[in-house]
Amino acid sequence: QARLVESGGGLVQPGGSLRLSCTASGSISSIGTMGWYRQAPGKERDLVATITSDWSTNYVDSVRDRFTVSRDNAWNTMTLQMNDLKPEDTAVYYCNAFIRTISNYRSYWGQGTQVTVSS
């Protein structure tokens, strides 16, 4: 009964910035680890960044110095600040979260938001 919705994607030039947001809604008791993943056409879905319920973060090496993941537990949101974007960052970005509801505790996925980095 929980769901995740991403927003903030779009078209930017190389070197530009975007801020992605993920909002969880539904019958939520608590949210564990959240993360951002991305998938380019013809490629597998790969981890970008994760953040635990106590704000510990992890990043894939290719974005470590450019992206920042954060979360606001009060509003059940997670953000990804992306700076110095490169063409290779072009992908559909997906939000993921482990959510506890009255029924269970499991992983949920958002539907994705497109990020295109191009001149």
mmCIF file of N, CA and C in Angstrom:
data_model
loop_
_atom_site.group_PDB
_atom_site.id
_atom_site.type_symbol
_atom_site.label_atom_id
_atom_site.label_comp_id
_atom_site.label_asym_id
_atom_site.label_seq_id
_atom_site.Cartn_x
_atom_site.Cartn_y
_atom_site.Cartn_z
ATOM 1 N N GLN A 1 0.808 -1.211 0.000
ATOM 2 C CA GLN A 1 0.000 0.000 0.000
ATOM 3 C C GLN A 1 0.846 1.268 0.000
ATOM 4 N N ALA A 2 2.145 1.126 0.179
ATOM 5 C CA ALA A 2 3.047 2.265 0.088
ATOM 6 C C ALA A 2 3.478 2.468 -1.360
ATOM 7 N N ARG A 3 3.909 3.671 -1.657
ATOM 8 C CA ARG A 3 4.362 3.981 -2.998
ATOM 9 C C ARG A 3 5.429 5.061 -2.961
ATOM 10 N N LEU A 4 6.252 5.079 -3.998
ATOM 11 C CA LEU A 4 7.312 6.062 -4.139
ATOM 12 C C LEU A 4 7.149 6.791 -5.459
ATOM 13 N N VAL A 5 7.323 8.098 -5.436
ATOM 14 C CA VAL A 5 7.208 8.906 -6.636
ATOM 15 C C VAL A 5 8.414 9.818 -6.752
ATOM 16 N N GLU A 6 9.102 9.750 -7.891
ATOM 17 C CA GLU A 6 10.252 10.604 -8.153
ATOM 18 C C GLU A 6 9.834 11.843 -8.932
ATOM 19 N N SER A 7 10.606 12.897 -8.773
ATOM 20 C CA SER A 7 10.397 14.110 -9.537
ATOM 21 C C SER A 7 11.716 14.860 -9.652
ATOM 22 N N GLY A 8 11.768 15.812 -10.569
ATOM 23 C CA GLY A 8 12.928 16.668 -10.695
ATOM 24 C C GLY A 8 13.821 16.388 -11.882
ATOM 25 N N GLY A 9 13.532 15.345 -12.633
ATOM 26 C CA GLY A 9 14.340 15.054 -13.801
ATOM 27 C C GLY A 9 14.133 16.071 -14.898
ATOM 28 N N GLY A 10 15.012 16.028 -15.883
ATOM 29 C CA GLY A 10 14.908 16.957 -16.990
ATOM 30 C C GLY A 10 16.142 16.947 -17.848
ATOM 31 N N LEU A 11 16.236 17.954 -18.703
ATOM 32 C CA LEU A 11 17.357 18.110 -19.621
ATOM 33 C C LEU A 11 18.282 19.214 -19.126
ATOM 34 N N VAL A 12 19.559 18.892 -18.995
ATOM 35 C CA VAL A 12 20.554 19.875 -18.576
ATOM 36 C C VAL A 12 21.797 19.738 -19.433
ATOM 37 N N GLN A 13 22.568 20.818 -19.501
ATOM 38 C CA GLN A 13 23.832 20.792 -20.215
ATOM 39 C C GLN A 13 24.921 20.173 -19.353
ATOM 40 N N PRO A 14 25.954 19.620 -19.965
ATOM 41 C CA PRO A 14 27.080 19.121 -19.177
ATOM 42 C C PRO A 14 27.603 20.197 -18.235
ATOM 43 N N GLY A 15 27.883 19.805 -17.005
ATOM 44 C CA GLY A 15 28.324 20.751 -15.994
ATOM 45 C C GLY A 15 27.198 21.363 -15.194
ATOM 46 N N GLY A 16 25.973 21.132 -15.607
ATOM 47 C CA GLY A 16 24.822 21.668 -14.911
ATOM 48 C C GLY A 16 24.424 20.839 -13.707
ATOM 49 N N SER A 17 23.326 21.245 -13.083
ATOM 50 C CA SER A 17 22.859 20.593 -11.865
ATOM 51 C C SER A 17 21.378 20.281 -11.933
ATOM 52 N N LEU A 18 20.990 19.251 -11.222
ATOM 53 C CA LEU A 18 19.595 18.884 -11.040
ATOM 54 C C LEU A 18 19.400 18.386 -9.623
ATOM 55 N N ARG A 19 18.196 18.542 -9.128
ATOM 56 C CA ARG A 19 17.838 18.034 -7.813
ATOM 57 C C ARG A 19 16.640 17.107 -7.964
ATOM 58 N N LEU A 20 16.843 15.841 -7.656
ATOM 59 C CA LEU A 20 15.781 14.854 -7.714
ATOM 60 C C LEU A 20 15.163 14.674 -6.337
ATOM 61 N N SER A 21 13.869 14.428 -6.322
ATOM 62 C CA SER A 21 13.167 14.184 -5.075
ATOM 63 C C SER A 21 12.384 12.885 -5.170
ATOM 64 N N CYS A 22 12.260 12.217 -4.048
ATOM 65 C CA CYS A 22 11.476 11.000 -3.939
ATOM 66 C C CYS A 22 10.593 11.124 -2.715
ATOM 67 N N THR A 23 9.312 10.935 -2.904
ATOM 68 C CA THR A 23 8.362 11.041 -1.808
ATOM 69 C C THR A 23 7.629 9.727 -1.611
ATOM 70 N N ALA A 24 7.637 9.244 -0.399
ATOM 71 C CA ALA A 24 6.918 8.030 -0.050
ATOM 72 C C ALA A 24 5.566 8.385 0.549
ATOM 73 N N SER A 25 4.572 7.621 0.204
ATOM 74 C CA SER A 25 3.241 7.856 0.738
ATOM 75 C C SER A 25 2.529 6.523 0.939
ATOM 76 N N GLY A 26 1.424 6.574 1.648
ATOM 77 C CA GLY A 26 0.662 5.377 1.930
ATOM 78 C C GLY A 26 0.634 5.070 3.413
ATOM 79 N N SER A 27 0.326 3.837 3.727
ATOM 80 C CA SER A 27 0.227 3.408 5.121
ATOM 81 C C SER A 27 1.602 3.039 5.656
ATOM 82 N N ILE A 28 2.408 4.044 5.934
ATOM 83 C CA ILE A 28 3.805 3.861 6.304
ATOM 84 C C ILE A 28 3.993 3.955 7.810
ATOM 85 N N SER A 29 4.642 2.944 8.351
ATOM 86 C CA SER A 29 5.029 2.974 9.755
ATOM 87 C C SER A 29 6.438 3.529 9.920
ATOM 88 N N SER A 30 7.353 3.085 9.069
ATOM 89 C CA SER A 30 8.720 3.564 9.105
ATOM 90 C C SER A 30 9.400 3.238 7.787
ATOM 91 N N ILE A 31 10.500 3.925 7.519
ATOM 92 C CA ILE A 31 11.275 3.705 6.309
ATOM 93 C C ILE A 31 12.719 3.418 6.687
ATOM 94 N N GLY A 32 13.239 2.324 6.178
ATOM 95 C CA GLY A 32 14.622 1.976 6.427
ATOM 96 C C GLY A 32 15.534 2.622 5.408
ATOM 97 N N THR A 33 16.475 1.839 4.903
ATOM 98 C CA THR A 33 17.414 2.362 3.922
ATOM 99 C C THR A 33 16.706 2.792 2.640
ATOM 100 N N MET A 34 17.099 3.938 2.111
ATOM 101 C CA MET A 34 16.594 4.435 0.847
ATOM 102 C C MET A 34 17.776 4.563 -0.110
ATOM 103 N N GLY A 35 17.474 4.573 -1.394
ATOM 104 C CA GLY A 35 18.555 4.688 -2.358
ATOM 105 C C GLY A 35 18.097 5.167 -3.717
ATOM 106 N N TRP A 36 19.061 5.654 -4.470
ATOM 107 C CA TRP A 36 18.841 6.043 -5.852
ATOM 108 C C TRP A 36 19.581 5.076 -6.764
ATOM 109 N N TYR A 37 18.914 4.646 -7.805
ATOM 110 C CA TYR A 37 19.482 3.792 -8.827
ATOM 111 C C TYR A 37 19.230 4.425 -10.179
ATOM 112 N N ARG A 38 20.012 4.035 -11.165
ATOM 113 C CA ARG A 38 19.791 4.567 -12.501
ATOM 114 C C ARG A 38 19.992 3.489 -13.541
ATOM 115 N N GLN A 39 19.314 3.667 -14.659
ATOM 116 C CA GLN A 39 19.384 2.703 -15.741
ATOM 117 C C GLN A 39 19.391 3.438 -17.074
ATOM 118 N N ALA A 40 20.469 3.271 -17.814
ATOM 119 C CA ALA A 40 20.577 3.823 -19.154
ATOM 120 C C ALA A 40 20.041 2.800 -20.154
ATOM 121 N N PRO A 41 19.630 3.250 -21.336
ATOM 122 C CA PRO A 41 19.117 2.322 -22.347
ATOM 123 C C PRO A 41 20.111 1.212 -22.651
ATOM 124 N N GLY A 42 19.642 -0.013 -22.622
ATOM 125 C CA GLY A 42 20.491 -1.152 -22.907
ATOM 126 C C GLY A 42 21.419 -1.551 -21.788
ATOM 127 N N LYS A 43 21.328 -0.884 -20.647
ATOM 128 C CA LYS A 43 22.201 -1.177 -19.518
ATOM 129 C C LYS A 43 21.395 -1.700 -18.335
ATOM 130 N N GLU A 44 22.105 -2.275 -17.392
ATOM 131 C CA GLU A 44 21.456 -2.761 -16.183
ATOM 132 C C GLU A 44 21.218 -1.614 -15.212
ATOM 133 N N ARG A 45 20.316 -1.842 -14.275
ATOM 134 C CA ARG A 45 20.046 -0.841 -13.261
ATOM 135 C C ARG A 45 21.140 -0.895 -12.196
ATOM 136 N N ASP A 46 21.790 0.225 -11.955
ATOM 137 C CA ASP A 46 22.928 0.283 -11.054
ATOM 138 C C ASP A 46 22.687 1.223 -9.883
ATOM 139 N N LEU A 47 23.340 0.917 -8.792
ATOM 140 C CA LEU A 47 23.282 1.762 -7.604
ATOM 141 C C LEU A 47 23.957 3.106 -7.852
ATOM 142 N N VAL A 48 23.340 4.170 -7.379
ATOM 143 C CA VAL A 48 23.940 5.502 -7.403
ATOM 144 C C VAL A 48 24.336 5.921 -5.993
ATOM 145 N N ALA A 49 23.386 5.886 -5.080
ATOM 146 C CA ALA A 49 23.637 6.302 -3.706
ATOM 147 C C ALA A 49 22.597 5.699 -2.785
ATOM 148 N N THR A 50 22.980 5.466 -1.542
ATOM 149 C CA THR A 50 22.051 4.998 -0.525
ATOM 150 C C THR A 50 22.191 5.844 0.725
ATOM 151 N N ILE A 51 21.140 5.843 1.519
ATOM 152 C CA ILE A 51 21.168 6.544 2.795
ATOM 153 C C ILE A 51 20.318 5.770 3.781
ATOM 154 N N THR A 52 20.882 5.479 4.944
ATOM 155 C CA THR A 52 20.186 4.699 5.948
ATOM 156 C C THR A 52 19.267 5.580 6.774
ATOM 157 N N SER A 53 18.523 4.944 7.661
ATOM 158 C CA SER A 53 17.589 5.677 8.502
ATOM 159 C C SER A 53 18.294 6.604 9.485
ATOM 160 N N ASP A 54 19.570 6.326 9.768
ATOM 161 C CA ASP A 54 20.345 7.221 10.622
ATOM 162 C C ASP A 54 21.343 8.048 9.812
ATOM 163 N N TRP A 55 21.057 8.234 8.524
ATOM 164 C CA TRP A 55 21.736 9.164 7.638
ATOM 165 C C TRP A 55 23.145 8.779 7.231
ATOM 166 N N SER A 56 23.503 7.515 7.338
ATOM 167 C CA SER A 56 24.759 7.048 6.782
ATOM 168 C C SER A 56 24.607 6.912 5.268
ATOM 169 N N THR A 57 25.589 7.393 4.504
ATOM 170 C CA THR A 57 25.480 7.413 3.050
ATOM 171 C C THR A 57 26.548 6.576 2.379
ATOM 172 N N ASN A 58 26.248 6.177 1.153
ATOM 173 C CA ASN A 58 27.180 5.436 0.329
ATOM 174 C C ASN A 58 26.946 5.841 -1.121
ATOM 175 N N TYR A 59 28.036 5.962 -1.891
ATOM 176 C CA TYR A 59 27.947 6.403 -3.274
ATOM 177 C C TYR A 59 28.770 5.517 -4.177
ATOM 178 N N VAL A 60 28.301 5.352 -5.394
ATOM 179 C CA VAL A 60 29.136 4.729 -6.400
ATOM 180 C C VAL A 60 30.279 5.699 -6.720
ATOM 181 N N ASP A 61 31.449 5.164 -7.019
ATOM 182 C CA ASP A 61 32.637 6.002 -7.179
ATOM 183 C C ASP A 61 32.465 7.104 -8.226
ATOM 184 N N SER A 62 31.741 6.825 -9.278
ATOM 185 C CA SER A 62 31.620 7.775 -10.372
ATOM 186 C C SER A 62 30.841 9.042 -10.018
ATOM 187 N N VAL A 63 30.099 9.035 -8.899
ATOM 188 C CA VAL A 63 29.314 10.204 -8.521
ATOM 189 C C VAL A 63 29.694 10.748 -7.157
ATOM 190 N N ARG A 64 30.613 10.124 -6.486
ATOM 191 C CA ARG A 64 30.903 10.420 -5.077
ATOM 192 C C ARG A 64 31.182 11.892 -4.802
ATOM 193 N N ASP A 65 31.918 12.554 -5.648
ATOM 194 C CA ASP A 65 32.299 13.940 -5.432
ATOM 195 C C ASP A 65 31.360 14.935 -6.100
ATOM 196 N N ARG A 66 30.299 14.445 -6.714
ATOM 197 C CA ARG A 66 29.397 15.318 -7.449
ATOM 198 C C ARG A 66 27.961 15.270 -6.951
ATOM 199 N N PHE A 67 27.543 14.129 -6.415
ATOM 200 C CA PHE A 67 26.161 13.940 -5.972
ATOM 201 C C PHE A 67 26.096 13.912 -4.452
ATOM 202 N N THR A 68 24.970 14.356 -3.918
ATOM 203 C CA THR A 68 24.727 14.301 -2.486
ATOM 204 C C THR A 68 23.318 13.792 -2.230
ATOM 205 N N VAL A 69 23.210 12.724 -1.464
ATOM 206 C CA VAL A 69 21.905 12.179 -1.116
ATOM 207 C C VAL A 69 21.542 12.608 0.303
ATOM 208 N N SER A 70 20.288 12.919 0.516
ATOM 209 C CA SER A 70 19.814 13.316 1.827
ATOM 210 C C SER A 70 18.386 12.826 2.009
ATOM 211 N N ARG A 71 17.899 12.907 3.233
ATOM 212 C CA ARG A 71 16.527 12.488 3.501
ATOM 213 C C ARG A 71 15.925 13.317 4.616
ATOM 214 N N ASP A 72 14.612 13.407 4.584
ATOM 215 C CA ASP A 72 13.852 14.098 5.610
ATOM 216 C C ASP A 72 12.827 13.095 6.116
ATOM 217 N N ASN A 73 13.110 12.496 7.257
ATOM 218 C CA ASN A 73 12.243 11.439 7.768
ATOM 219 C C ASN A 73 10.853 11.942 8.150
ATOM 220 N N ALA A 74 10.773 13.196 8.551
ATOM 221 C CA ALA A 74 9.483 13.752 8.948
ATOM 222 C C ALA A 74 8.515 13.817 7.779
ATOM 223 N N TRP A 75 9.039 14.027 6.579
ATOM 224 C CA TRP A 75 8.202 14.144 5.393
ATOM 225 C C TRP A 75 8.330 12.956 4.456
ATOM 226 N N ASN A 76 9.065 11.916 4.884
ATOM 227 C CA ASN A 76 9.236 10.703 4.080
ATOM 228 C C ASN A 76 9.763 11.014 2.683
ATOM 229 N N THR A 77 10.757 11.870 2.634
ATOM 230 C CA THR A 77 11.329 12.247 1.359
ATOM 231 C C THR A 77 12.828 11.984 1.319
ATOM 232 N N MET A 78 13.327 11.809 0.123
ATOM 233 C CA MET A 78 14.750 11.659 -0.131
ATOM 234 C C MET A 78 15.087 12.496 -1.350
ATOM 235 N N THR A 79 16.249 13.111 -1.330
ATOM 236 C CA THR A 79 16.668 13.935 -2.451
ATOM 237 C C THR A 79 18.033 13.505 -2.949
ATOM 238 N N LEU A 80 18.315 13.843 -4.188
ATOM 239 C CA LEU A 80 19.627 13.625 -4.776
ATOM 240 C C LEU A 80 20.034 14.906 -5.479
ATOM 241 N N GLN A 81 20.971 15.621 -4.885
ATOM 242 C CA GLN A 81 21.520 16.816 -5.501
ATOM 243 C C GLN A 81 22.644 16.390 -6.433
ATOM 244 N N MET A 82 22.490 16.672 -7.706
ATOM 245 C CA MET A 82 23.446 16.258 -8.714
ATOM 246 C C MET A 82 24.113 17.491 -9.301
ATOM 247 N N ASN A 83 25.411 17.584 -9.118
ATOM 248 C CA ASN A 83 26.188 18.697 -9.642
ATOM 249 C C ASN A 83 27.205 18.202 -10.661
ATOM 250 N N ASP A 84 27.674 19.134 -11.485
ATOM 251 C CA ASP A 84 28.665 18.813 -12.514
ATOM 252 C C ASP A 84 28.246 17.584 -13.316
ATOM 253 N N LEU A 85 27.045 17.630 -13.827
ATOM 254 C CA LEU A 85 26.507 16.484 -14.556
ATOM 255 C C LEU A 85 27.259 16.235 -15.852
ATOM 256 N N LYS A 86 27.387 14.969 -16.194
ATOM 257 C CA LYS A 86 28.091 14.527 -17.379
ATOM 258 C C LYS A 86 27.143 13.752 -18.284
ATOM 259 N N PRO A 87 27.438 13.689 -19.580
ATOM 260 C CA PRO A 87 26.580 12.921 -20.487
ATOM 261 C C PRO A 87 26.375 11.482 -20.029
ATOM 262 N N GLU A 88 27.375 10.887 -19.422
ATOM 263 C CA GLU A 88 27.246 9.515 -18.955
ATOM 264 C C GLU A 88 26.316 9.362 -17.760
ATOM 265 N N ASP A 89 25.859 10.476 -17.185
ATOM 266 C CA ASP A 89 24.859 10.427 -16.132
ATOM 267 C C ASP A 89 23.449 10.272 -16.687
ATOM 268 N N THR A 90 23.302 10.386 -17.991
ATOM 269 C CA THR A 90 21.995 10.256 -18.620
ATOM 270 C C THR A 90 21.407 8.878 -18.343
ATOM 271 N N ALA A 91 20.219 8.863 -17.773
ATOM 272 C CA ALA A 91 19.568 7.610 -17.407
ATOM 273 C C ALA A 91 18.207 7.912 -16.803
ATOM 274 N N VAL A 92 17.438 6.873 -16.608
ATOM 275 C CA VAL A 92 16.246 6.970 -15.785
ATOM 276 C C VAL A 92 16.671 6.697 -14.353
ATOM 277 N N TYR A 93 16.340 7.607 -13.462
ATOM 278 C CA TYR A 93 16.718 7.483 -12.060
ATOM 279 C C TYR A 93 15.532 6.989 -11.250
ATOM 280 N N TYR A 94 15.780 5.945 -10.471
ATOM 281 C CA TYR A 94 14.739 5.303 -9.694
ATOM 282 C C TYR A 94 14.988 5.453 -8.204
ATOM 283 N N CYS A 95 13.932 5.703 -7.488
ATOM 284 C CA CYS A 95 13.968 5.739 -6.034
ATOM 285 C C CYS A 95 13.651 4.354 -5.492
ATOM 286 N N ASN A 96 14.360 3.948 -4.458
ATOM 287 C CA ASN A 96 14.105 2.683 -3.789
ATOM 288 C C ASN A 96 14.086 2.905 -2.282
ATOM 289 N N ALA A 97 13.225 2.176 -1.599
ATOM 290 C CA ALA A 97 13.165 2.294 -0.149
ATOM 291 C C ALA A 97 12.612 1.025 0.467
ATOM 292 N N PHE A 98 13.131 0.693 1.637
ATOM 293 C CA PHE A 98 12.567 -0.376 2.440
ATOM 294 C C PHE A 98 11.544 0.251 3.370
ATOM 295 N N ILE A 99 10.296 -0.146 3.212
ATOM 296 C CA ILE A 99 9.195 0.487 3.921
ATOM 297 C C ILE A 99 8.435 -0.529 4.762
ATOM 298 N N ARG A 100 8.194 -0.153 6.011
ATOM 299 C CA ARG A 100 7.362 -0.968 6.876
ATOM 300 C C ARG A 100 5.954 -0.395 6.893
ATOM 301 N N THR A 101 5.000 -1.245 6.576
ATOM 302 C CA THR A 101 3.594 -0.896 6.665
ATOM 303 C C THR A 101 2.955 -1.781 7.722
ATOM 304 N N ILE A 102 1.648 -1.682 7.866
ATOM 305 C CA ILE A 102 0.964 -2.549 8.819
ATOM 306 C C ILE A 102 1.008 -4.003 8.368
ATOM 307 N N SER A 103 1.292 -4.239 7.094
ATOM 308 C CA SER A 103 1.281 -5.587 6.545
ATOM 309 C C SER A 103 2.650 -6.256 6.513
ATOM 310 N N ASN A 104 3.682 -5.502 6.123
ATOM 311 C CA ASN A 104 4.987 -6.120 5.953
ATOM 312 C C ASN A 104 6.107 -5.085 5.915
ATOM 313 N N TYR A 105 7.296 -5.571 5.659
ATOM 314 C CA TYR A 105 8.475 -4.735 5.489
ATOM 315 C C TYR A 105 9.187 -5.236 4.247
ATOM 316 N N ARG A 106 9.231 -4.397 3.220
ATOM 317 C CA ARG A 106 9.853 -4.820 1.980
ATOM 318 C C ARG A 106 10.345 -3.631 1.166
ATOM 319 N N SER A 107 11.019 -3.954 0.075
ATOM 320 C CA SER A 107 11.548 -2.952 -0.826
ATOM 321 C C SER A 107 10.472 -2.472 -1.801
ATOM 322 N N TYR A 108 10.451 -1.157 -2.034
ATOM 323 C CA TYR A 108 9.565 -0.550 -3.013
ATOM 324 C C TYR A 108 10.382 0.226 -4.033
ATOM 325 N N TRP A 109 9.852 0.331 -5.231
ATOM 326 C CA TRP A 109 10.477 1.102 -6.306
ATOM 327 C C TRP A 109 9.534 2.175 -6.825
ATOM 328 N N GLY A 110 10.093 3.328 -7.147
ATOM 329 C CA GLY A 110 9.340 4.336 -7.857
ATOM 330 C C GLY A 110 9.322 4.029 -9.340
ATOM 331 N N GLN A 111 8.614 4.844 -10.107
ATOM 332 C CA GLN A 111 8.489 4.609 -11.540
ATOM 333 C C GLN A 111 9.612 5.229 -12.354
ATOM 334 N N GLY A 112 10.414 6.063 -11.740
ATOM 335 C CA GLY A 112 11.571 6.626 -12.402
ATOM 336 C C GLY A 112 11.340 8.018 -12.954
ATOM 337 N N THR A 113 12.426 8.766 -13.063
ATOM 338 C CA THR A 113 12.405 10.081 -13.677
ATOM 339 C C THR A 113 13.612 10.215 -14.598
ATOM 340 N N GLN A 114 13.380 10.751 -15.789
ATOM 341 C CA GLN A 114 14.423 10.819 -16.808
ATOM 342 C C GLN A 114 15.363 11.989 -16.563
ATOM 343 N N VAL A 115 16.647 11.702 -16.600
ATOM 344 C CA VAL A 115 17.688 12.725 -16.553
ATOM 345 C C VAL A 115 18.488 12.631 -17.841
ATOM 346 N N THR A 116 18.540 13.734 -18.572
ATOM 347 C CA THR A 116 19.284 13.777 -19.825
ATOM 348 C C THR A 116 20.309 14.897 -19.755
ATOM 349 N N VAL A 117 21.561 14.555 -19.960
ATOM 350 C CA VAL A 117 22.656 15.522 -19.941
ATOM 351 C C VAL A 117 23.211 15.610 -21.355
ATOM 352 N N SER A 118 22.971 16.738 -21.986
ATOM 353 C CA SER A 118 23.354 16.890 -23.388
ATOM 354 C C SER A 118 23.495 18.363 -23.744
ATOM 355 N N SER A 119 24.352 18.628 -24.726
ATOM 356 C CA SER A 119 24.502 19.980 -25.240
ATOM 357 C C SER A 119 23.405 20.319 -26.238
#
